[in-house]
Amino acid sequence: MFIRRPGRFLPLLLSLAAAAPVWGQKQAATAEAPAKPQAAGGDDEWVRSLTDEDGSVTALQTAIGRYEGTPPGAAGPVRVDLVGAIHVGDRAYYRDLNKRFEGYDAVLFELVAPEGTVVPKGGRVGSDNPLGAMQNGMKGLLDLEHQLEIVDYTRPNFVHADMSPEQLFSTMEARDEGFLKLYFRMMGQGIAEQTKTASKGESAEFDLMKAMFSKDRPRRMKMALAGQLTQLDGLLTSFGGEKGTTLIHERNRTALDVLDREVAAGKKSFAVFYGAGHLTDMDKHLRERFGLRQTGKQWVTAWDLAE
């Protein structure tokens, strides 16, 4: 989707696709084992939109990639599923994930929060930080649910695998990062992407403007945003790697250190439940650090946009 003025929409899209759920002061079917993923899409594709014969968007989907192998020092083979998250989505999407999560020895989840934080079941997401306020605003505007309110984090197999706010900000300071710098870096990448796709003559702003005045506004706005979210997944790739950022690379390192610890404890099946924008970098490290290979991928619908 053509991004004409990246500065206007990128903070919104980051809050939906990549930025972590952040703990605020007010926050917060029959069980079955995860189905064997079927190969679909490229190894580095984690968000996609589906369209009908007329080109209308019918769904926004996230991927679950399965990785198998025996990590160095492990007692035996393990299975790791990278579960791409969109932080505001359909209630049915999060309920489906709840069922899947019951089938793992450990579910490693992202949440920038102090160690030991307990997310209450069915709790409310606070708006006492800018990101939480933005995500709450989009939840209402798009008629969606927030993952912290629907996903059951109280289960005994859920393991916190993210930085605390203090760790996040101190690491950003040590790397001479700041949110304004990251914003302009993202904006620059958006402009580069705009240059590549300008020949298509598409306009995200026009699509969103039409959606705002539609009788079916929430669904039309989601249709307009879905294509941009699939492009943002690609833009975030450069935020990973050793020269990446705290928001992607350092938090991923934290999550995978927790995975290493849980593997050493003898667990065999894992879900790593992180924003889809993190997973290209995680894919690389699962292959290189843990010696795993991707054996399958399946897709789940986060936004059902069919009439």
Coordinates of C-alpha atoms in Angstrom, one line a residue:
M1 CA 0.0 0.0 0.0
F2 CA 1.3 3.4 -1.0
I3 CA 2.4 5.5 2.0
R4 CA 2.3 9.1 0.8
R5 CA 3.2 10.8 4.1
P6 CA 4.8 8.3 6.4
G7 CA 4.9 10.7 9.4
R8 CA 1.2 10.7 9.7
F9 CA 0.5 7.0 9.9
L10 CA 3.7 5.2 11.1
P11 CA 3.2 5.8 14.8
L12 CA -0.3 4.3 14.6
L13 CA 0.9 1.3 12.6
L14 CA 3.8 0.7 15.0
S15 CA 1.4 0.6 17.9
L16 CA -0.6 -2.1 16.0
A17 CA 2.1 -4.3 14.6
A18 CA 5.4 -3.9 16.4
A19 CA 5.4 -1.9 19.5
A20 CA 5.1 -4.0 22.7
P21 CA 2.1 -4.0 25.0
V22 CA 3.1 -1.8 27.8
W23 CA 2.0 -2.3 31.4
G24 CA -0.1 0.5 32.8
Q25 CA -1.4 1.0 36.3
K26 CA -4.9 -0.1 35.3
Q27 CA -3.9 -3.0 33.1
A28 CA -4.2 -5.9 32.4
A29 CA -13.7 -23.9 23.0
T30 CA -12.1 -27.3 23.9
A31 CA -8.4 -27.1 24.5
E32 CA -6.2 -28.8 21.9
A33 CA -2.6 -29.1 21.1
P34 CA -1.3 -26.8 18.4
A35 CA -2.0 -28.2 14.9
K36 CA 0.9 -29.0 12.7
P37 CA 1.5 -25.9 10.6
Q38 CA 1.2 -26.2 6.8
A39 CA 3.8 -24.6 4.7
A40 CA 2.5 -21.3 3.3
G41 CA 4.1 -18.0 2.4
G42 CA 7.8 -17.2 2.5
D43 CA 10.0 -17.9 5.5
D44 CA 10.3 -14.1 6.2
E45 CA 6.6 -13.2 5.8
W46 CA 4.7 -12.8 9.0
V47 CA 1.8 -10.6 8.1
R48 CA -0.4 -10.7 5.0
S49 CA -3.7 -9.4 3.7
L50 CA -6.1 -11.5 1.6
T51 CA -8.2 -10.0 -1.2
D52 CA -11.1 -11.2 -3.2
E53 CA -11.4 -11.3 -7.0
D54 CA -12.4 -7.6 -7.0
G55 CA -9.2 -6.6 -5.0
S56 CA -11.1 -5.9 -1.8
V57 CA -9.3 -6.9 1.4
T58 CA -11.1 -9.7 3.1
A59 CA -8.7 -10.5 6.0
L60 CA -5.5 -9.5 7.8
Q61 CA -3.6 -12.6 8.9
T62 CA -0.5 -13.3 11.0
A63 CA 1.7 -16.4 10.7
I64 CA 2.7 -19.1 13.1
G65 CA 6.1 -20.5 12.0
R66 CA 7.3 -23.9 13.4
Y67 CA 10.9 -24.6 14.1
E68 CA 12.4 -27.9 15.1
G69 CA 15.8 -29.3 16.0
T70 CA 18.2 -30.0 18.8
P71 CA 19.8 -26.8 20.2
P72 CA 23.4 -27.0 21.5
G73 CA 23.5 -28.5 24.9
A74 CA 19.8 -29.6 24.9
A75 CA 18.9 -33.0 26.1
G76 CA 16.8 -33.7 23.0
P77 CA 14.9 -32.1 20.1
V78 CA 12.6 -29.2 20.8
R79 CA 9.7 -27.5 18.9
V80 CA 9.4 -23.7 18.9
D81 CA 6.5 -21.9 17.3
L82 CA 6.9 -18.2 16.5
V83 CA 3.4 -16.8 17.0
G84 CA 3.0 -13.4 15.3
A85 CA 0.8 -10.9 17.2
I86 CA -1.2 -8.0 16.2
H87 CA -1.9 -6.1 19.5
V88 CA -5.5 -5.2 18.6
G89 CA -7.6 -7.8 16.8
D90 CA -10.8 -9.7 16.6
R91 CA -12.0 -11.4 19.8
A92 CA -12.2 -14.7 17.9
Y93 CA -8.5 -14.3 17.0
Y94 CA -7.4 -14.1 20.7
R95 CA -9.7 -16.9 21.7
D96 CA -8.2 -19.1 19.1
L97 CA -4.7 -18.3 20.4
N98 CA -5.9 -19.1 24.0
K99 CA -6.8 -22.6 22.9
R100 CA -3.5 -23.1 21.1
F101 CA -1.4 -21.9 24.0
E102 CA -2.7 -24.6 26.2
G103 CA -0.7 -27.2 24.2
Y104 CA 2.8 -25.8 24.9
D105 CA 5.2 -26.5 27.8
A106 CA 5.9 -22.8 27.9
V107 CA 4.5 -19.7 26.2
L108 CA 7.1 -16.9 26.1
F109 CA 5.3 -13.5 25.9
E110 CA 6.3 -9.9 25.3
L111 CA 5.3 -7.2 27.8
V112 CA 7.5 -4.3 28.8
A113 CA 6.8 -4.6 32.5
P114 CA 8.6 -5.1 35.8
E115 CA 9.7 -8.7 36.5
G116 CA 7.0 -10.6 38.4
T117 CA 4.1 -8.5 37.0
V118 CA 0.9 -10.5 36.9
V119 CA -1.6 -9.6 34.1
P120 CA -5.1 -10.2 35.5
K121 CA -7.4 -12.2 33.4
G122 CA -9.9 -10.0 31.6
G123 CA -8.1 -6.9 33.0
R124 CA -8.3 -3.5 31.4
V125 CA -5.4 -1.8 29.6
G126 CA -4.5 1.5 31.1
S127 CA -4.1 4.7 29.2
D128 CA -1.4 6.3 31.4
N129 CA 1.3 6.0 28.7
P130 CA 1.2 7.3 25.1
L131 CA 1.4 3.8 23.5
G132 CA -1.4 2.4 25.6
A133 CA -3.6 5.4 24.9
M134 CA -3.0 5.0 21.2
Q135 CA -3.8 1.3 21.2
N136 CA -6.9 1.9 23.2
G137 CA -8.0 4.6 20.7
M138 CA -7.5 2.3 17.8
K139 CA -9.3 -0.5 19.5
G140 CA -12.4 1.7 19.8
L141 CA -12.1 3.3 16.3
L142 CA -11.6 -0.1 14.6
D143 CA -14.1 -2.1 16.7
L144 CA -11.4 -4.5 17.9
E145 CA -10.1 -6.0 21.2
H146 CA -6.8 -5.5 22.9
Q147 CA -4.7 -8.7 23.4
L148 CA -4.0 -7.9 27.1
E149 CA -7.7 -8.0 27.8
I150 CA -8.5 -11.3 26.0
V151 CA -5.4 -13.5 26.1
D152 CA -5.2 -15.4 29.4
Y153 CA -1.8 -14.6 30.8
T154 CA -2.6 -16.3 34.2
R155 CA -1.9 -19.8 32.9
P156 CA 1.0 -21.5 34.6
N157 CA 2.8 -22.1 31.3
F158 CA 3.1 -18.4 30.5
V159 CA 6.6 -17.0 31.0
H160 CA 7.5 -13.3 30.8
A161 CA 10.2 -12.9 28.2
D162 CA 10.8 -9.2 27.8
M163 CA 12.5 -6.2 29.3
S164 CA 11.4 -4.1 32.3
P165 CA 10.8 -0.4 31.6
E166 CA 14.1 0.4 33.4
Q167 CA 16.0 -2.1 31.3
L168 CA 14.4 -0.8 28.1
F169 CA 15.2 2.9 28.7
S170 CA 18.7 2.3 30.1
T171 CA 19.6 0.2 27.1
M172 CA 18.2 2.8 24.7
E173 CA 20.3 5.4 26.5
A174 CA 23.4 3.2 26.3
R175 CA 22.9 2.8 22.5
D176 CA 22.2 6.5 22.1
E177 CA 18.7 5.8 20.9
G178 CA 15.6 7.9 21.5
F179 CA 12.0 7.6 20.4
L180 CA 12.4 10.7 18.2
K181 CA 15.4 9.2 16.5
L182 CA 13.5 6.0 15.9
Y183 CA 10.5 7.9 14.6
F184 CA 12.6 9.7 12.0
R185 CA 14.4 6.5 11.1
M186 CA 11.1 4.8 10.4
M187 CA 9.9 7.8 8.5
G188 CA 13.0 7.7 6.3
Q189 CA 12.4 4.1 5.5
G190 CA 8.7 4.8 4.7
I191 CA 9.8 7.5 2.2
A192 CA 12.1 5.0 0.6
E193 CA 9.3 2.5 0.3
Q194 CA 7.1 5.3 -1.1
T195 CA 9.6 5.9 -3.8
K196 CA 9.5 2.2 -4.8
T197 CA 5.7 2.0 -4.9
A198 CA 4.7 5.5 -6.2
S199 CA 4.2 4.2 -9.7
K200 CA 1.2 2.1 -8.5
G201 CA -0.7 5.3 -7.9
E202 CA -2.2 4.1 -4.6
S203 CA -3.0 6.5 -1.8
A204 CA -3.4 5.3 1.8
E205 CA -4.7 8.8 2.8
F206 CA -7.4 8.7 0.2
D207 CA -8.5 5.2 1.3
L208 CA -8.6 6.2 4.9
M209 CA -10.6 9.4 4.2
K210 CA -13.2 7.4 2.3
A211 CA -13.4 5.0 5.1
M212 CA -13.9 7.7 7.7
F213 CA -17.2 8.7 6.0
S214 CA -18.4 5.2 5.2
K215 CA -21.5 3.8 6.9
D216 CA -19.4 0.7 7.6
R217 CA -16.5 2.8 9.0
P218 CA -14.7 0.3 11.3
R219 CA -14.5 -2.4 8.6
R220 CA -13.6 0.0 5.9
M221 CA -10.8 1.6 8.0
K222 CA -9.4 -1.8 8.8
M223 CA -9.4 -2.6 5.0
A224 CA -7.5 0.6 4.4
L225 CA -4.9 -0.2 7.1
A226 CA -4.4 -3.9 6.4
G227 CA -2.2 -3.3 3.3
Q228 CA 0.0 -0.8 5.2
L229 CA 0.5 -3.2 8.0
T230 CA 1.8 -5.9 5.6
Q231 CA 4.3 -3.3 4.3
L232 CA 5.3 -2.2 7.8
D233 CA 6.3 -5.8 8.6
G234 CA 9.0 -5.5 5.9
L235 CA 10.1 -2.0 7.0
L236 CA 10.8 -3.3 10.5
T237 CA 13.3 -5.9 9.3
S238 CA 16.1 -3.4 9.4
F239 CA 15.4 -2.7 13.1
G240 CA 16.7 -6.1 14.0
G241 CA 20.2 -7.5 13.8
E242 CA 23.3 -6.5 15.7
K243 CA 23.0 -2.9 14.3
G244 CA 19.3 -2.8 15.0
T245 CA 17.5 -1.2 17.9
T246 CA 16.6 -1.9 21.5
L247 CA 12.9 -2.1 20.4
I248 CA 13.6 -5.1 18.2
H249 CA 17.1 -6.6 18.6
E250 CA 17.7 -6.1 22.3
R251 CA 14.2 -7.2 23.3
N252 CA 14.5 -10.2 21.0
R253 CA 17.8 -11.1 22.7
T254 CA 16.1 -11.0 26.0
A255 CA 13.3 -13.3 24.8
L256 CA 15.7 -15.8 23.4
D257 CA 17.8 -15.8 26.5
V258 CA 14.6 -16.9 28.3
L259 CA 14.1 -19.5 25.7
D260 CA 17.6 -20.8 26.3
R261 CA 16.9 -21.0 30.0
E262 CA 13.6 -22.9 29.5
V263 CA 15.2 -25.3 27.1
A264 CA 18.0 -26.0 29.7
A265 CA 15.2 -26.7 32.2
G266 CA 14.0 -29.6 30.0
K267 CA 10.9 -28.2 28.4
K268 CA 10.3 -29.4 24.8
S269 CA 7.5 -27.3 23.2
F270 CA 7.4 -23.6 23.1
A271 CA 5.4 -20.7 21.7
V272 CA 7.1 -17.3 21.4
F273 CA 4.2 -14.8 21.3
Y274 CA 5.6 -11.5 20.0
G275 CA 4.6 -8.7 17.7
A276 CA 4.9 -9.8 14.1
G277 CA 7.5 -7.1 13.4
H278 CA 10.0 -9.0 15.7
L279 CA 9.9 -12.3 13.9
T280 CA 12.2 -11.9 11.0
D281 CA 15.0 -11.2 13.4
M282 CA 13.9 -14.0 15.7
D283 CA 13.8 -16.4 12.7
K284 CA 17.5 -15.6 12.0
H285 CA 18.6 -16.3 15.6
L286 CA 16.5 -19.5 16.0
R287 CA 18.5 -20.8 13.0
E288 CA 21.9 -19.5 13.9
R289 CA 21.9 -19.6 17.7
F290 CA 19.7 -22.6 18.4
G291 CA 20.3 -24.6 15.2
L292 CA 16.6 -25.0 14.4
R293 CA 15.0 -25.1 11.0
Q294 CA 11.6 -23.9 9.9
T295 CA 9.4 -27.0 9.2
G296 CA 6.1 -25.3 8.5
K297 CA 4.0 -22.2 8.6
Q298 CA 0.3 -21.6 9.0
W299 CA -1.9 -18.5 9.0
V300 CA -4.5 -17.2 11.4
T301 CA -7.0 -14.5 10.8
A302 CA -6.5 -11.4 13.1
W303 CA -9.0 -9.2 11.3
D304 CA -12.0 -10.8 9.5
L305 CA -13.0 -8.2 7.0
A306 CA -15.5 -10.2 4.9
E307 CA -19.0 -8.7 4.7

